[in-house]
Tab-separated table of C-alpha atoms in Angstrom:
chain	number	residue	atom	x	y	z
A	275	MET	CA	-32.054	10.079	-12.177
A	276	GLN	CA	-31.049	6.412	-12.240
A	277	GLU	CA	-32.387	4.149	-9.497
A	278	GLU	CA	-29.941	2.392	-7.167
A	279	LEU	CA	-29.127	-1.203	-7.959
A	280	GLU	CA	-27.116	-3.818	-6.114
A	281	ILE	CA	-26.731	-7.363	-7.381
A	282	GLU	CA	-24.860	-10.009	-5.435
A	283	LYS	CA	-24.157	-13.633	-6.317
A	284	ASP	CA	-22.373	-16.327	-4.332
A	285	VAL	CA	-19.901	-18.305	-6.444
A	286	SER	CA	-17.587	-21.238	-5.846
A	287	ALA	CA	-13.851	-20.727	-5.352
A	288	ARG	CA	-13.269	-22.276	-8.804
A	289	GLN	CA	-15.753	-19.876	-10.470
A	290	MET	CA	-14.188	-16.897	-8.706
A	291	ALA	CA	-10.679	-17.926	-9.790
A	292	ARG	CA	-11.781	-18.244	-13.443
A	293	THR	CA	-13.542	-14.881	-13.331
A	294	LEU	CA	-10.587	-13.111	-11.695
A	295	ARG	CA	-8.169	-14.573	-14.272
A	296	ARG	CA	-10.361	-13.392	-17.145
A	297	ILE	CA	-10.691	-9.907	-15.632
A	298	ALA	CA	-6.940	-9.713	-14.917
A	299	ASP	CA	-6.176	-10.641	-18.527
A	300	ALA	CA	-8.517	-7.904	-19.791
A	301	ILE	CA	-6.936	-5.323	-17.458
A	302	GLU	CA	-3.419	-6.241	-18.605
A	303	ARG	CA	-4.510	-5.816	-22.250
A	304	SER	CA	-6.172	-2.458	-21.385
A	305	GLU	CA	-9.510	-3.865	-22.531
A	306	GLY	CA	-12.967	-3.730	-21.062
A	307	PHE	CA	-14.825	-6.884	-20.103
A	308	ALA	CA	-18.351	-8.145	-19.560
A	309	ILE	CA	-19.618	-10.089	-16.587
A	310	GLN	CA	-23.007	-11.644	-15.934
A	311	ILE	CA	-24.388	-11.608	-12.409
A	312	ASN	CA	-27.612	-13.577	-12.157
A	313	ASN	CA	-29.477	-12.414	-15.295
A	314	GLU	CA	-27.813	-8.985	-15.447
A	315	ARG	CA	-25.019	-8.573	-18.022
A	316	ILE	CA	-22.649	-5.730	-17.128
A	317	ARG	CA	-20.081	-4.217	-19.474
A	318	VAL	CA	-17.066	-2.659	-17.727
A	319	PRO	CA	-15.106	-0.279	-19.970
A	320	ALA	CA	-11.308	-0.244	-20.128
A	321	THR	CA	-11.429	3.319	-18.756
A	322	ALA	CA	-13.101	2.279	-15.485
A	323	ARG	CA	-11.393	3.391	-12.268
A	324	ILE	CA	-10.136	0.377	-10.300
A	325	SER	CA	-9.876	0.289	-6.513
A	326	ILE	CA	-9.702	-2.205	-3.658
A	327	VAL	CA	-11.850	-1.588	-0.585
A	328	HIS	CA	-11.702	-3.280	2.818
A	329	GLU	CA	-14.593	-2.765	5.206
A	330	CYS	CA	-14.891	-4.034	8.757
A	331	GLU	CA	-18.038	-3.623	10.824
A	332	ASP	CA	-18.912	-5.449	14.033
A	333	GLY	CA	-16.104	-7.948	13.436
A	334	ALA	CA	-17.296	-8.823	9.909
A	335	ASN	CA	-14.801	-8.108	7.120
A	336	GLU	CA	-15.531	-7.420	3.487
A	337	LEU	CA	-13.073	-7.068	0.618
A	338	GLU	CA	-14.272	-5.549	-2.660
A	339	PHE	CA	-12.553	-5.106	-5.991
A	340	GLN	CA	-14.364	-2.100	-7.436
A	341	PHE	CA	-14.642	-0.837	-10.992
A	342	THR	CA	-16.251	2.609	-11.245
A	343	TRP	CA	-17.354	4.377	-14.436
A	344	GLU	CA	-20.010	6.755	-15.738
């Protein structure tokens, strides 16, 4: 059984825009992509399920672009 892991990193608006453009390009080409969060390099396959999630709790909103794979 794999242990749970959650990595989060704050980035500037400019960094986020560059990352989103690179990911969007990979999605349009039906390719996977890699992303590094802190010192963890994550490879997302082209077959990953893509979803958008909005959460709101106690007046705080969160928007997540999720890629899910086995």
